[in-house]
Each structure stands twice: as C-alpha cells, then as structure tokens.
C-alpha cells in the first residue's frame, strides 16, 4: 500500500459518503493539485466511479473481470459470460467493509442501470429562447448552479441576447 495513494482513496470514499458528487470530488482533487494514478491532472467521474466500485480497497480480489476470445483475439469485460471468483481478505484493506458497502448502496441508487435511462428534466423541450425561438438547454456550472441557455448560441449563450437564465428564477 502506498500511503499517499491510500489517503487519496480514503478521501474519495469519505467525501462520497458525505454527499459529494463524483464531479465535486474530482474538482476538489484537481484544485488541490492531486494527479490520477495515470499522472493526469483531470479527474473524470468514470475514474472516480471505478475507484468506488473496486473491491481491492477492502482487501478482496475478484478474478476474471475480463476474458479473452481466441479468434479474433479480443478482450471483453465479463458481464456474466464467464464465472467470476471473489476471494476475501487477500491483502490489507484501505477502506472498511462497512464504508465500502454504504458507498455501493449509494452508487446503486444514483447510477442508472443498463435497463433504465435518466429521465429528462421536467422543463426539457419546454423552454424556448425569447429572441430566436430555439430550444433552451440545461447546463450545470462548476459552482453547481443550474442554468438554461439558448441551444442555437453555443458557449453558454455568450452570443445570445437572452443569455443565461438561472434555474431558480424560472
């Protein structure tokens, strides 16, 4: 276990359990100058999601996450096509089992499954630009504030007379 990396993993789990979104956690890590394991400055939500789902942090090992086909040789993510084997306590844990399973519960509630899609916002396809008549699109700023912008004028409505409309004002 690399102590510095373990502290980052603990921070990610702690902040997620405290209610932070993957985007918020990533922005916090970036603002603190913490690089990913791959040495990148940007923390993508998919990277954080993989960390939160990884059983290795509680000391377990899941075998056969991926499998290969012979001809043509290709690697595939195992989504039930092959038997997987979970071996418990194969190495020291960084995260407690309790914290890990709480995170899994939150993730399953927040993350749509393959069979469900995120439902569109209640105002989607109902708001139109007062100046040009184009549909308005919802954007979430880094601050977490949601705004609606004219889709015809990109770049957060920089060139649109209507500009931005804060969602709380609608």
C-alpha positions as a printed Julia matrix, in Angstrom:
170×3 Matrix{Float64}:
   0.0     0.0     0.0
   1.31    3.41   -1.0
   0.4     5.69    1.93
  -0.15    8.81   -0.24
  -2.38    6.91   -2.69
  -4.27    5.28    0.17
  -5.05    8.73    1.63
  -6.48    9.84   -1.73
  -8.69    6.74   -1.9
  -9.86    7.33    1.68
 -10.64   10.94    0.82
 -12.7     9.91   -2.22
 -14.76    7.44   -0.16
 -15.18    9.9     2.74
 -16.34   12.76    0.51
 -18.74   10.49   -1.38
 -20.24    9.26    1.9
 -20.59   12.9     2.98
 -22.79   13.51   -0.08
 -20.38   14.95   -2.63
 -20.97   14.07   -6.28
 -18.26   12.49   -8.44
 -17.89   15.81  -10.23
 -17.45   17.71   -6.96
 -14.88   15.2    -5.68
 -12.95   15.43   -8.94
 -12.91   19.23   -8.88
 -11.66   19.17   -5.28
  -8.82   16.8    -6.13
  -7.89   18.91   -9.16
  -7.9    22.14   -7.14
  -5.56   20.5    -4.61
  -3.19   19.53   -7.44
  -3.63   15.78   -6.92
  -2.89   13.71  -10.02
  -4.63   10.47  -11.01
  -2.73    7.18  -10.88
  -2.09    7.68  -14.6
  -0.48   11.06  -13.84
  -3.31   13.14  -15.29
  -4.45   16.4   -13.75
  -8.12   15.88  -14.66
 -10.24   13.54  -12.53
 -13.08   12.15  -14.62
 -16.25   10.89  -12.93
 -15.7     7.49  -14.6
 -12.3     7.22  -12.91
 -13.8     8.01   -9.52
 -16.67    5.58  -10.16
 -14.17    2.77  -10.84
 -12.34    3.58   -7.6
 -15.59    3.5    -5.63
 -16.59    0.15   -7.19
 -13.19   -1.53   -6.78
 -13.26   -4.37   -4.24
  -9.46   -4.26   -3.91
  -9.77   -1.37   -1.44
 -11.47   -3.66    1.12
  -8.8    -6.32    0.68
 -10.71   -8.62   -1.7
  -9.85   -9.87   -5.18
 -12.35  -10.51   -7.96
 -10.92  -12.82  -10.63
 -11.98  -12.87  -14.28
 -13.26   -9.3   -14.56
 -12.22   -9.57  -18.2
 -11.88  -12.5   -20.58
 -10.24  -13.05  -23.98
 -11.6   -14.65  -27.12
  -9.3   -16.82  -29.23
 -10.19  -15.88  -32.8
 -10.17  -12.97  -33.28
  -8.17  -12.23  -30.15
 -10.15   -9.64  -28.21
 -10.51   -8.7   -24.58
 -14.05   -8.24  -23.22
 -15.45   -7.06  -19.9
 -17.04  -10.04  -18.18
 -20.71   -9.22  -17.73
 -21.8   -12.69  -16.73
 -20.42  -14.61  -19.73
 -17.78  -16.29  -17.55
 -17.71  -17.32  -13.91
 -16.1   -14.78  -11.59
 -14.45  -15.69   -8.3
 -14.35  -13.39   -5.27
 -11.61  -14.15   -2.77
 -11.86  -12.27    0.51
  -9.02  -10.81    2.57
  -6.24  -11.43    0.04
  -4.4    -8.26    1.07
  -4.63   -5.41    3.61
  -7.7    -3.19    3.3
  -7.65    0.58    2.85
 -11.42    1.07    3.29
 -13.65   -0.6     5.86
 -16.23   -3.08    4.58
 -18.96   -1.0     6.17
 -17.9     2.15    4.28
 -17.47    0.2     1.03
 -20.95   -1.33    1.19
 -22.54    2.02    2.12
 -20.9     3.51   -0.98
 -22.19    0.62   -3.11
 -25.7     1.27   -1.84
 -25.47    4.98   -2.69
 -23.97    4.23   -6.1
 -26.75    1.82   -6.97
 -29.35    4.49   -6.13
 -27.56    7.29   -8.01
 -26.35    5.36  -11.07
 -28.86    4.32  -13.71
 -28.73    0.65  -14.68
 -28.34   -0.56  -18.25
 -32.12   -1.1   -18.42
 -33.07    2.38  -17.25
 -32.22    5.78  -18.58
 -32.02    9.05  -16.76
 -35.36   10.75  -17.0
 -35.2    14.12  -18.74
 -35.61   17.28  -16.71
 -39.22   18.33  -16.3
 -38.57   21.52  -18.33
 -36.69   19.8   -21.18
 -38.17   20.61  -24.6
 -40.5    23.14  -22.98
 -38.33   26.28  -22.79
 -37.54   28.38  -25.86
 -35.32   31.41  -26.43
 -37.32   34.65  -26.35
 -35.09   36.15  -29.06
 -34.66   33.44  -31.71
 -37.14   30.71  -30.73
 -34.53   27.92  -30.36
 -34.92   25.41  -27.57
 -33.16   26.09  -24.29
 -30.74   23.56  -22.8
 -29.93   22.92  -19.17
 -26.32   23.28  -18.01
 -24.76   22.83  -14.6
 -21.92   25.21  -13.8
 -18.83   24.29  -11.78
 -20.43   26.04   -8.82
 -23.32   23.56   -9.01
 -25.79   26.21  -10.16
 -28.11   25.09  -12.97
 -28.8    27.47  -15.83
 -30.75   27.34  -19.1
 -29.11   28.59  -22.32
 -30.16   29.03  -25.93
 -29.0    25.94  -27.89
 -28.56   27.99  -31.08
 -25.91   30.15  -29.44
 -23.25   27.84  -28.02
 -20.66   28.6   -25.36
 -23.13   29.14  -22.54
 -25.13   31.69  -24.55
 -22.23   34.11  -24.96
 -23.67   35.42  -28.27
 -27.36   35.29  -27.4
 -29.29   38.37  -26.25
 -31.28   36.16  -23.9
 -28.05   34.92  -22.32
 -28.27   32.67  -19.28
 -31.32   32.12  -17.14
 -30.74   30.71  -13.66
 -32.98   27.74  -12.99
 -34.1    29.11   -9.63
 -35.58   32.13  -11.46
 -37.71   30.0   -13.81
